[in-house]
Tab-separated table of C-alpha atoms in Angstrom:
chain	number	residue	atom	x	y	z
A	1	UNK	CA	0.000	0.000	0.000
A	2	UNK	CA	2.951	2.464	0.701
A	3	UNK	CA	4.692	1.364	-2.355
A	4	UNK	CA	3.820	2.180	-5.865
A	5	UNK	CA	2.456	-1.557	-7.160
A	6	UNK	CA	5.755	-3.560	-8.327
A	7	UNK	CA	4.528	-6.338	-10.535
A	8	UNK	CA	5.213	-7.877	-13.789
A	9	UNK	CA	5.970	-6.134	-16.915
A	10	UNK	CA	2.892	-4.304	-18.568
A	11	UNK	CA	1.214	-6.377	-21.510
A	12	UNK	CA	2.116	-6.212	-24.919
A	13	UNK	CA	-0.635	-4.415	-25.709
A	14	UNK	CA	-0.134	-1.478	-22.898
A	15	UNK	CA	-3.333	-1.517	-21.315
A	16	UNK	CA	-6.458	-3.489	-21.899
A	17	UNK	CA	-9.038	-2.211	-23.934
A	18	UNK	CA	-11.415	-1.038	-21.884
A	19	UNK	CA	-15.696	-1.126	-22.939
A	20	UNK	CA	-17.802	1.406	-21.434
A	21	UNK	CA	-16.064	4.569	-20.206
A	22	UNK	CA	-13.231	4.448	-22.853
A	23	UNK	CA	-13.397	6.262	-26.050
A	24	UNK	CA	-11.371	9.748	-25.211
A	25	UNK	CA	-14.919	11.373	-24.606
A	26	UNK	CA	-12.575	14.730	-23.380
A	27	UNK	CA	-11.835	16.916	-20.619
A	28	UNK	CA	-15.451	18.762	-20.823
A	29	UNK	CA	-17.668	16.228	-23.182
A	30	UNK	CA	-19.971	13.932	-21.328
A	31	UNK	CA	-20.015	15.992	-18.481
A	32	UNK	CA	-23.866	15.550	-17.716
A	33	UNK	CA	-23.734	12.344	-19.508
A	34	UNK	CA	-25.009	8.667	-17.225
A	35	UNK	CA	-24.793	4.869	-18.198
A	36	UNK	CA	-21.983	2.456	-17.563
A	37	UNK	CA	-18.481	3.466	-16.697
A	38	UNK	CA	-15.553	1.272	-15.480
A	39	UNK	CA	-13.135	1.783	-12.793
A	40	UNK	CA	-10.255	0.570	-11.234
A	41	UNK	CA	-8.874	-0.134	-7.723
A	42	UNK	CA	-5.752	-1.441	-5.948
A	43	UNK	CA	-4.637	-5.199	-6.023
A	44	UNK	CA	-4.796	-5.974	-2.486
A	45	UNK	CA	-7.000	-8.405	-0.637
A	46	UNK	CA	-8.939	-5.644	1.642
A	47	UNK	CA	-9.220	-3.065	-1.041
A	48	UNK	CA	-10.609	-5.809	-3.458
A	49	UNK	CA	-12.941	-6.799	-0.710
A	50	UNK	CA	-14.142	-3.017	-0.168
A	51	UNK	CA	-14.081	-2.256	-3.831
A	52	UNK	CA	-16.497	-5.280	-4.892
A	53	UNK	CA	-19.001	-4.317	-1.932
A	54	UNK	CA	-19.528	-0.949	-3.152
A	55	UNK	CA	-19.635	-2.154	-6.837
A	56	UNK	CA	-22.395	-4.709	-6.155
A	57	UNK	CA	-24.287	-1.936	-3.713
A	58	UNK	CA	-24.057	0.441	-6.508
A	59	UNK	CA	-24.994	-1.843	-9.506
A	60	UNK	CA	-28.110	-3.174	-7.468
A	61	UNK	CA	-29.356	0.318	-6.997
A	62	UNK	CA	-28.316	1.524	-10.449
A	63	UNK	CA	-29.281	-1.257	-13.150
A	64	UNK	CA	-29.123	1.224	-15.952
A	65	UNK	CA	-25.840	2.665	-14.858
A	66	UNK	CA	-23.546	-0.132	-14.100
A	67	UNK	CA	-19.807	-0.429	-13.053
A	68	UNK	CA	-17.124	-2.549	-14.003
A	69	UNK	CA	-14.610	-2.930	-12.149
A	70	UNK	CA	-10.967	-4.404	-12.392
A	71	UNK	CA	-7.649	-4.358	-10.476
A	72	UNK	CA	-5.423	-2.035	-11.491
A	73	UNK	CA	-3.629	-3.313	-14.564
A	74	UNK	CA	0.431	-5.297	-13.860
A	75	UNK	CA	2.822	-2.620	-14.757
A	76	UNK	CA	6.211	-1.709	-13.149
A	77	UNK	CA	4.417	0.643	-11.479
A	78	UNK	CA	0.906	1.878	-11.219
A	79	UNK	CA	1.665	5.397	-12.575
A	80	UNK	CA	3.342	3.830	-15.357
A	81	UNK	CA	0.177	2.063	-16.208
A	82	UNK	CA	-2.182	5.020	-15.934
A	83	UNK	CA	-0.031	7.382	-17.962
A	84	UNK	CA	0.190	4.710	-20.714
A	85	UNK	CA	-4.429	4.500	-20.354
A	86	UNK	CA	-4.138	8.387	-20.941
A	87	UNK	CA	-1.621	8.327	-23.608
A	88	UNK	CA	-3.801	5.169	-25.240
A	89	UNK	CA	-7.267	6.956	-24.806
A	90	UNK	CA	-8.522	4.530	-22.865
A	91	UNK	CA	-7.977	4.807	-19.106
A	92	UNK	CA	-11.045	3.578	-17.139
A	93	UNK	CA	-13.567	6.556	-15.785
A	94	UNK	CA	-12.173	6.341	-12.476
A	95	UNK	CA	-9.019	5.049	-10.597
A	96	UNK	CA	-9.262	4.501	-6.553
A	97	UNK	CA	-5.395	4.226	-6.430
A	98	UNK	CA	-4.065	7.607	-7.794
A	99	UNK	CA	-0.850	8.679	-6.648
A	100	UNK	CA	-0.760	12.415	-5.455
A	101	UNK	CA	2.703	12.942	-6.855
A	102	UNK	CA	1.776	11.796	-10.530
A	103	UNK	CA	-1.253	13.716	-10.629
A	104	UNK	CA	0.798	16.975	-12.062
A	105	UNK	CA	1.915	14.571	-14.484
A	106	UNK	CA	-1.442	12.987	-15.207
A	107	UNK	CA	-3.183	16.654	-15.774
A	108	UNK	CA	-0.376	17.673	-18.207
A	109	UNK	CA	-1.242	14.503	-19.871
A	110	UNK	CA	-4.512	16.028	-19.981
A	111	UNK	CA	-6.172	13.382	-18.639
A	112	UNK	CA	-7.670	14.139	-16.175
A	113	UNK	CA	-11.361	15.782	-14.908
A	114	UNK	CA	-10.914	19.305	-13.369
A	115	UNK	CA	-13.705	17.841	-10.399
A	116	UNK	CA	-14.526	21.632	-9.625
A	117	UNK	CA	-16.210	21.824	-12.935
A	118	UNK	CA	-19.462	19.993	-11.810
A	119	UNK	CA	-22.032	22.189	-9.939
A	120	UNK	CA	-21.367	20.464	-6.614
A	121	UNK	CA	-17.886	19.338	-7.126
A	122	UNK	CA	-15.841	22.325	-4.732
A	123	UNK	CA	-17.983	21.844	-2.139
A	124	UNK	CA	-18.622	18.146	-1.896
A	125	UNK	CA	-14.555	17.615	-1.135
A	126	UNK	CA	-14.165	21.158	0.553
A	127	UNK	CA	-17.275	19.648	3.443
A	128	UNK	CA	-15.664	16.023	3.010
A	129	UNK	CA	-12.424	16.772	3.912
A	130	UNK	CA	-12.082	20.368	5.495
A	131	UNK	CA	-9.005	22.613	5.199
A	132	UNK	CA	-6.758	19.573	4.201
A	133	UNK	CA	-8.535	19.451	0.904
A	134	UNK	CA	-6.383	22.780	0.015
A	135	UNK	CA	-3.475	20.878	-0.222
A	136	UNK	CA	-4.779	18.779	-2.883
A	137	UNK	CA	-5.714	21.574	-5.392
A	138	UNK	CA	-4.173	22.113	-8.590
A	139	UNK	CA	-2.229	25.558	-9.842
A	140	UNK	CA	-5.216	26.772	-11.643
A	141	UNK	CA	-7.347	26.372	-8.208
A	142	UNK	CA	-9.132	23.041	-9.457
A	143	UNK	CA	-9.095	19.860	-7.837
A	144	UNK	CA	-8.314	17.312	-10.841
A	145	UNK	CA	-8.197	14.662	-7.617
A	146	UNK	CA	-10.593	13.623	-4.717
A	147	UNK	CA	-9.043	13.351	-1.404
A	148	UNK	CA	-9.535	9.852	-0.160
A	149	UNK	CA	-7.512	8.087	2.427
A	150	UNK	CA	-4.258	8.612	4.216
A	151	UNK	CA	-2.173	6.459	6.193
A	152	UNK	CA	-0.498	9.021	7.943
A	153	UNK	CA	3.031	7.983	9.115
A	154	UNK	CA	4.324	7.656	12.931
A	155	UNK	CA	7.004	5.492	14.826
A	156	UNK	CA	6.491	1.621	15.045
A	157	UNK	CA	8.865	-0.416	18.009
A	158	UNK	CA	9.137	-3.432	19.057
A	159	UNK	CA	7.806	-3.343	22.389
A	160	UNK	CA	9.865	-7.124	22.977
A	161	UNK	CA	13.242	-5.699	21.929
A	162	UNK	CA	13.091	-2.558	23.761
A	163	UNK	CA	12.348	-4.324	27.156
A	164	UNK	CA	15.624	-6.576	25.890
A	165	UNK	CA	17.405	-3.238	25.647
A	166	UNK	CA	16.384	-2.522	29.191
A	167	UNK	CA	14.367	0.635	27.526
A	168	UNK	CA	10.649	1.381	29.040
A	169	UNK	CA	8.438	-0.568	26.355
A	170	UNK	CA	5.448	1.269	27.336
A	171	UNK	CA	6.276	5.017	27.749
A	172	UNK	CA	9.847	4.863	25.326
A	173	UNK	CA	12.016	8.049	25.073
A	174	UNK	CA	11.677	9.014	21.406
A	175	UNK	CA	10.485	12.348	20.675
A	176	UNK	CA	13.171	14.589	20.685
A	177	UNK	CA	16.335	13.892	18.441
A	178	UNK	CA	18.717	13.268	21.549
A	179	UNK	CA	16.325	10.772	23.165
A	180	UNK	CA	15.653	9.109	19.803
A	181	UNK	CA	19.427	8.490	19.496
A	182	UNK	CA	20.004	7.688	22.951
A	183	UNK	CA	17.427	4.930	22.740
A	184	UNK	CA	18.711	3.714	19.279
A	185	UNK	CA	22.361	3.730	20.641
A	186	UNK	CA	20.993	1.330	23.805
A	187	UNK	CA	19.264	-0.614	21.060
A	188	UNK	CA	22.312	-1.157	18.949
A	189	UNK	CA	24.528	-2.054	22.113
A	190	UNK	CA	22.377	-4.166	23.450
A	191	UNK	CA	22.858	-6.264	20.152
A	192	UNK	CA	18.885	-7.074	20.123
A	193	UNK	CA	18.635	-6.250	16.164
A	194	UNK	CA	20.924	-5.313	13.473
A	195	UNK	CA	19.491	-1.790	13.334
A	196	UNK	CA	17.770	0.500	15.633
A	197	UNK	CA	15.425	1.836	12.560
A	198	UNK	CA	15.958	0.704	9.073
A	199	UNK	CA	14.408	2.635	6.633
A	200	UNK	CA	14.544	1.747	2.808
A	201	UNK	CA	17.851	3.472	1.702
A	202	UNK	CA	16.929	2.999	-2.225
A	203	UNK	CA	17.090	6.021	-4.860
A	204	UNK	CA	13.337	5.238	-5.728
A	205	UNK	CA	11.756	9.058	-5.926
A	206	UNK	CA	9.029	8.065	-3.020
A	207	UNK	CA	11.151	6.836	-0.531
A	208	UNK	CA	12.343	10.518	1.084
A	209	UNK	CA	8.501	10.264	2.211
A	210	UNK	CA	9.345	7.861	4.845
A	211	UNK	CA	12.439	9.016	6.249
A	212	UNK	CA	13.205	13.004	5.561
A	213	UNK	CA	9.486	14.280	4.767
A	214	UNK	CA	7.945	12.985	7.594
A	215	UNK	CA	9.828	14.502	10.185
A	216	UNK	CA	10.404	17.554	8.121
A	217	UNK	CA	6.132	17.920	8.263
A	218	UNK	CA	6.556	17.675	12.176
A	219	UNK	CA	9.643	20.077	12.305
A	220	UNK	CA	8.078	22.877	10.477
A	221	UNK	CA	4.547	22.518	12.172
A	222	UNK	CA	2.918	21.389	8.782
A	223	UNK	CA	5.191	22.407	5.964
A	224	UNK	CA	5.352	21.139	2.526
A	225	UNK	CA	8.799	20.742	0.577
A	226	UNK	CA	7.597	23.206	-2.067
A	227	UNK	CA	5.597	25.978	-1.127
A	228	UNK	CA	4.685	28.815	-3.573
A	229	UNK	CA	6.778	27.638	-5.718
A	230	UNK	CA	9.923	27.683	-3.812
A	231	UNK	CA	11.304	25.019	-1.964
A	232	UNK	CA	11.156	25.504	1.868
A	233	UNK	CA	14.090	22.759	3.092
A	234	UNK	CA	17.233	25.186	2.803
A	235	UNK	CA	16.641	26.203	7.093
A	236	UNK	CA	17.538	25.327	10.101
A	237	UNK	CA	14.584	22.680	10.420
A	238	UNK	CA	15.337	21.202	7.269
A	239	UNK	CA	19.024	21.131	8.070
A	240	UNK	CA	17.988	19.591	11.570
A	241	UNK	CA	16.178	16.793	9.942
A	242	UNK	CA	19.153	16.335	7.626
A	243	UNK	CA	21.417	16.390	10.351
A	244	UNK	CA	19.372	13.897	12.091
A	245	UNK	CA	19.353	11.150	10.067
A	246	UNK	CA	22.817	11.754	8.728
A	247	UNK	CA	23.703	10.101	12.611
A	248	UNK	CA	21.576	7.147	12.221
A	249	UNK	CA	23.499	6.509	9.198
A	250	UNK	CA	26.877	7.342	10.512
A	251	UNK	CA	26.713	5.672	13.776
A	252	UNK	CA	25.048	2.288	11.792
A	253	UNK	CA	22.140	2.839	13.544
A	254	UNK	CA	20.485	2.115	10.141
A	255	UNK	CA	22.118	0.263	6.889
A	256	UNK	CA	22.695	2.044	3.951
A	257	UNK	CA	22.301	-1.415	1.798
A	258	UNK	CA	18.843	-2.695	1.225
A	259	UNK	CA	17.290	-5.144	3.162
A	260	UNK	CA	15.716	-7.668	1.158
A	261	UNK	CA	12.556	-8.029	2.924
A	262	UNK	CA	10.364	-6.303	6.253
A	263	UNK	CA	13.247	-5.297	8.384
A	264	UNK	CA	11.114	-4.372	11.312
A	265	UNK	CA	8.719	-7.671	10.891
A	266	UNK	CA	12.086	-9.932	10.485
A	267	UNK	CA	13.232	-8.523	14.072
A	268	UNK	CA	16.191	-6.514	11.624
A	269	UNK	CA	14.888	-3.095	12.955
A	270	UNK	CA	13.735	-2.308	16.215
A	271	UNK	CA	11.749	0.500	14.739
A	272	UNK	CA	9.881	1.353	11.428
A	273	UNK	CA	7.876	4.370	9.864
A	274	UNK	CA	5.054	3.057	8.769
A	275	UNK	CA	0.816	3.843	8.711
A	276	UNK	CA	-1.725	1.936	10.334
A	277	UNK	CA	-2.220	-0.538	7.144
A	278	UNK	CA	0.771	-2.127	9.211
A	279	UNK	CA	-1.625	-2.834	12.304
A	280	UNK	CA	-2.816	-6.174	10.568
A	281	UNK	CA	0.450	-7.015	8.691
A	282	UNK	CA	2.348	-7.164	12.212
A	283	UNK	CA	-0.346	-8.039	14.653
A	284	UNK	CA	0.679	-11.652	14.744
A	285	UNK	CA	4.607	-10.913	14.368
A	286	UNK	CA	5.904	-8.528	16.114
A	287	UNK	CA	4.687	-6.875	19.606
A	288	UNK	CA	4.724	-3.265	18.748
A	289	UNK	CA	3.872	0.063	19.761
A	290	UNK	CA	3.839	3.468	17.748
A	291	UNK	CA	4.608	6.759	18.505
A	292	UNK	CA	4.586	10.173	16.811
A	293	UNK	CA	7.978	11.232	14.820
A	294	UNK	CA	10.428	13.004	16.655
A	295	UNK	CA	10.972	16.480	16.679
A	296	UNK	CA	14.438	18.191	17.216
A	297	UNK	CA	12.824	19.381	20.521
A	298	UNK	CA	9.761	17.117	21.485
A	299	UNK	CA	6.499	17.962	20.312
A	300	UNK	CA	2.785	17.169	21.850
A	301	UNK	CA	1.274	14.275	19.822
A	302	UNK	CA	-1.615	16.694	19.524
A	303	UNK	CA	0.499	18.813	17.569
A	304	UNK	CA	2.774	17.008	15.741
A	305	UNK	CA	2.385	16.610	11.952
A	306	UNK	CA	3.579	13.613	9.627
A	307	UNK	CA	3.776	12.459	6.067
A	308	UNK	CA	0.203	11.502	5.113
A	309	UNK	CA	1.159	8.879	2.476
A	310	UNK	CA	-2.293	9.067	0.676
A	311	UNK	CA	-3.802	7.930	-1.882
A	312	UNK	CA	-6.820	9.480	-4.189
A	313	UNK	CA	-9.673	9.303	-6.658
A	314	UNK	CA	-9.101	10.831	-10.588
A	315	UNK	CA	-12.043	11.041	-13.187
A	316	UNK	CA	-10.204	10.474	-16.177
A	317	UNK	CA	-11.146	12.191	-19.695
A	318	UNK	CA	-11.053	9.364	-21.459
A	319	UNK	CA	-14.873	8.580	-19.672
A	320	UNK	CA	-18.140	9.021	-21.893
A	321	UNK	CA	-20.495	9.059	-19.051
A	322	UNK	CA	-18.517	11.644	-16.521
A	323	UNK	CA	-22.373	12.665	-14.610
A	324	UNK	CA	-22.269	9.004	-13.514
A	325	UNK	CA	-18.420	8.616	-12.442
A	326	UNK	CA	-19.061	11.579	-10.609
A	327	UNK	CA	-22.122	10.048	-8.942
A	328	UNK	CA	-20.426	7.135	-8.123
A	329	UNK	CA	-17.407	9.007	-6.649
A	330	UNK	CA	-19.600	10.634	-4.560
A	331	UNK	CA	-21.302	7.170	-3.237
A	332	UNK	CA	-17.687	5.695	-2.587
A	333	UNK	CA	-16.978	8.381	-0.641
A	334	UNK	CA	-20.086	8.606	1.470
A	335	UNK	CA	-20.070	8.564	5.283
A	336	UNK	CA	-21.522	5.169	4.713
A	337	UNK	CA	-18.569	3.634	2.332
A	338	UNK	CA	-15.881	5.314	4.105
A	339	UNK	CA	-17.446	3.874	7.420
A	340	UNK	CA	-16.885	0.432	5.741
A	341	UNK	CA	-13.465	1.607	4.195
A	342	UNK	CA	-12.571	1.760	7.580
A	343	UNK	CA	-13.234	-1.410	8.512
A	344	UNK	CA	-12.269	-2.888	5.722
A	345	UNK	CA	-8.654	-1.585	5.384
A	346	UNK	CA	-8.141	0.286	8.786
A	347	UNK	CA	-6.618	2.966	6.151
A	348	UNK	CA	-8.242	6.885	7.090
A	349	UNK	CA	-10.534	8.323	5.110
A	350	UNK	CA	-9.819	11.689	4.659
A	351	UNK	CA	-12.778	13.506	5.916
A	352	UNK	CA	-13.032	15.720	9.091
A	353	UNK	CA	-14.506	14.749	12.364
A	354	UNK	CA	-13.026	11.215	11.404
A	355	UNK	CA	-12.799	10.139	14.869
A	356	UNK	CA	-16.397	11.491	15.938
A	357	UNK	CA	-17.700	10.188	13.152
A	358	UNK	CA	-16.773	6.631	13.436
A	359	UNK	CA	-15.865	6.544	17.323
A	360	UNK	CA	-17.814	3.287	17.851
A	361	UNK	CA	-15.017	2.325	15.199
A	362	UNK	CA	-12.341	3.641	17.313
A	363	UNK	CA	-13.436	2.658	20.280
A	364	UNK	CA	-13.747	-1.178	19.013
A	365	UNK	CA	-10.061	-0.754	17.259
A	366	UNK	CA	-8.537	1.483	19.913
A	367	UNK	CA	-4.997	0.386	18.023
A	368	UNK	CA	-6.527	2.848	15.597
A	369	UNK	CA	-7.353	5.716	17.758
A	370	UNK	CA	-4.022	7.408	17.382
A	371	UNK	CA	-4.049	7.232	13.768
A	372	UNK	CA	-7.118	8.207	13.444
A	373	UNK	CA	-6.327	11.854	15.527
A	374	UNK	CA	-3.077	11.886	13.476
A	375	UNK	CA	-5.188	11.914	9.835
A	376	UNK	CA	-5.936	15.382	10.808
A	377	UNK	CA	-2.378	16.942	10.695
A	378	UNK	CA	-0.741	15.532	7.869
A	379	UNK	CA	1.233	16.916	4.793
A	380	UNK	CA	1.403	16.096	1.245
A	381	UNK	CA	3.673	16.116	-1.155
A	382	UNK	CA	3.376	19.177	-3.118
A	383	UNK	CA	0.753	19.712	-5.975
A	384	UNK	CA	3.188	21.589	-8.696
A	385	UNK	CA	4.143	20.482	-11.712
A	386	UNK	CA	7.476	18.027	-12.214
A	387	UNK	CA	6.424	16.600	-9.041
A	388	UNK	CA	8.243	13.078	-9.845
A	389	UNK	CA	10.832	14.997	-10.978
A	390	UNK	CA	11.573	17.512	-7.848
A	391	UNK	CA	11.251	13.764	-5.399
A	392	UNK	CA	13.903	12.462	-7.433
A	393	UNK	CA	16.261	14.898	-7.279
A	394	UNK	CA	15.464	15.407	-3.561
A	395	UNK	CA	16.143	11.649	-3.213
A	396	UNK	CA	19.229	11.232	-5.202
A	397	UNK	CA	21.762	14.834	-3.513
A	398	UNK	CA	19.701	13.165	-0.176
A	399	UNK	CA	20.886	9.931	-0.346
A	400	UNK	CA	24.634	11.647	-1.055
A	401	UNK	CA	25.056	13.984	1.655
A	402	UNK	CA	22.573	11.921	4.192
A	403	UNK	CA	22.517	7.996	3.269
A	404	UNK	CA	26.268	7.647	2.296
A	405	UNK	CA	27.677	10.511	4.174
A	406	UNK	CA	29.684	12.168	0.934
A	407	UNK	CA	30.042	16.104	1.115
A	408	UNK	CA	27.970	18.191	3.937
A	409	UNK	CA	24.299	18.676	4.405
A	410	UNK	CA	24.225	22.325	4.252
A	411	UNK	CA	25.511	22.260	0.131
A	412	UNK	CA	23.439	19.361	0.133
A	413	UNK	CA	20.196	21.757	1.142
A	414	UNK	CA	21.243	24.392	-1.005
A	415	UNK	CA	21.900	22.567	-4.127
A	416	UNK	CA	19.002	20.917	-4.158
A	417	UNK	CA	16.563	23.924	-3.302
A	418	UNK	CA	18.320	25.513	-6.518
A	419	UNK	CA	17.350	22.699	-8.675
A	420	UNK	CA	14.279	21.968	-7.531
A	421	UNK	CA	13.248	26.067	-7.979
A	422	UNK	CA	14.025	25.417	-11.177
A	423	UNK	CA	12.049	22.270	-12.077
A	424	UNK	CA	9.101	23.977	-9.848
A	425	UNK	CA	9.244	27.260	-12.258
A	426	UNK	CA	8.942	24.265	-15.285
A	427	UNK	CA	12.609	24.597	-16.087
């Protein structure tokens, strides 16, 4: 769910031809236009489980207006697989597994619905999900994606290896830098795992979003790494975070090889940074707790931010019948639907009140709770164009100056705010 889907290669074909909603109907045609539309949705079990319960609750209501649905396409990656729909004509009407970073991309493309264009579009996702929503608008002021779930990012330890360590399992010392790397020096010395924290130390353009960007969002009380077109990391926060992380990598409190496999599940790592879609992948393997990411000087879980690692809805152009995608967008994204969402995938739907709303939820899952108050403050990545583009150069001077230790972190901050300026001004 964090990762872009890594499968086989993509068909000979490119994409499959697709009945219903393909046809390149056009950024504005079919806008008031209903009948049958096809969509897709992510390849794991709970998502499929979610995705064919709505389908069937929809189709039985709607009998003149029915959905197909399919798992998102093999590809080596999912954005691969939706750019190559756009390019082809024929992406479905809508995708429940759109990246936020390849949106910019996707729009360029021209593929995508400007959702702001239908009478009720800015304020169905302005009520749904509150001020977050603004992060998720385009340049031009549209929203060419639905917010829809986040699995906002926080601290996972091994509550067995810390009480090895001597450490307090319960209440652990980890929200200021200095107490994070005291207790991942005592974990290290106390030889109970290979690492203290081993996150993924691959060039991949995403993976800065679970080792910088998070903590960057909770240094900075919310930021974004590009704001107003400038990039915002070239500070003292950003050179804290840098700075940070450049001693877990020094001291071998993390390995700058990759781990072939779940480091933290594998009892590699005594800590991970992961969202609550790892709640059922390690109920029955590890004994863990999680806490908010640290701050340089400690921060109230109240007000701490994180990396929201979300995932949204487009309403692709390519879709004859838009007036029914958008219906059905709405109806997946009901109180109702998200309510089973929830249950379903323990992922957060990104609507306010979320914990109000579904406390008999939360009070059932109470593994959840914290999550669930944590969907409120989170930060995406930044909705400007080159997107992919500005992670991967973050990523690659990052894993430089940070990962491998070559040259210092404050040319490492400047170079890459002058680049990415550049590719944020569409240079």
């Amino acid at each position: 769910m964090r990762r872009r889907i890594l499968t086989t290669a993509l068909a000979a074909t490119g994409v499959l031809a697709l009945s219903a909603c393909s046809g390149g109907g056009g950024a504005s045609s079919g806008m008031d236009a209903r009948g049958p539309i096809t969509i897709w949705y992510s390849n794991n079990d709970a998502e499929i489980a979610w995705g064919e319960q709505m389908v069937k609750a929809w189709n039985d209501a709607n009998p003149d207006q029915q959905i197909t649905a399919q798992e998102i396409p093999a590809g080596s990656s999912s954005e691969e697989v939706i750019g190559a729909a756009i390019t082809a004509g024929n992406a479905p009407c809508l995708i429940f597994n759109t990246s936020p970073a390849a949106v910019p991309g996707f729009q360029k493309q021209g593929g995508l619905v400007n959702l702001s264009d239908f009478p009720d579009g800015e304020q169905y996702i302005t009520d749904r999900s509150g001020d977050l929503a603004d992060q998720y608008r385009s340049d031009d002021g549209g929203f060419y994606q639905l917010p829809w779930k986040s699995n906002p990012v926080m601290i996972f330890y091994n509550k067995d290896l810390f009480a090895q360590a001597g450490l307090d399992a319960e209440n652990p010392k980890l929200s200021t830098y200095d107490d994070f790397l005291q207790t991942a020096q005592t974990l290290k010395s106390a030889g109970v795992a290979p690492y203290a924290i081993n996150p993924a130390p691959t060039s991949e353009f995403f993976q800065s979003w679970f080792d910088f960007y998070p903590l960057y969002a909770a240094q900075t009380g919310g930021k974004q790494l590009v704001e107003d077109g400038q990039a915002t990391f070239d500070d003292a926060d950003g050179e804290a975070v840098a700075d940070f992380w450049r001693i877990i990598y020094s001291d071998q409190l993390a390995g700058n090889e990759q781990y072939q496999g779940d480091a933290f599940a594998d009892g590699q790592a005594a800590m991970a940074i992961v969202g609550p879609w790892a709640i059922s992948v390690y109920k029955d393997k590890v004994n863990w707790g999680s806490v908010p990411v640290p701050t340089e000087k400690g921060t109230a879980a109240s007000d701490t931010w994180t990396f929201s690692d979300a995932k949204n809805v487009g309403l692709f152009t390519a879709c004859d019948n838009k007036a029914t995608a958008w219906d059905v967008l709405k109806f997946a994204t009901s109180e109702e639907q998200d309510g089973t969402w929830l249950e379903e995938t323990g992922q957060m739907p990104l609507r306010t009140d979320l914990t109000t709303t579904y406390a008999d939820y939360f009070s059932a899952n109470p593994s959840y709770q914290q999550f669930g108050d944590q969907a409120a403050r989170t930060v995406e990545v930044p909705n400007v164009q080159n997107s992919v583009e500005i992670w991967q150069a973050f990523r690659d001077d990052y894993s430089q100056a940070v990962i491998f230790g070559e040259g210092d972190v404050k040319t490492f901050l400047s170079d890459a705010k002058t680049q990415i300026d550049q590719l944020a001004a569409g240079k």
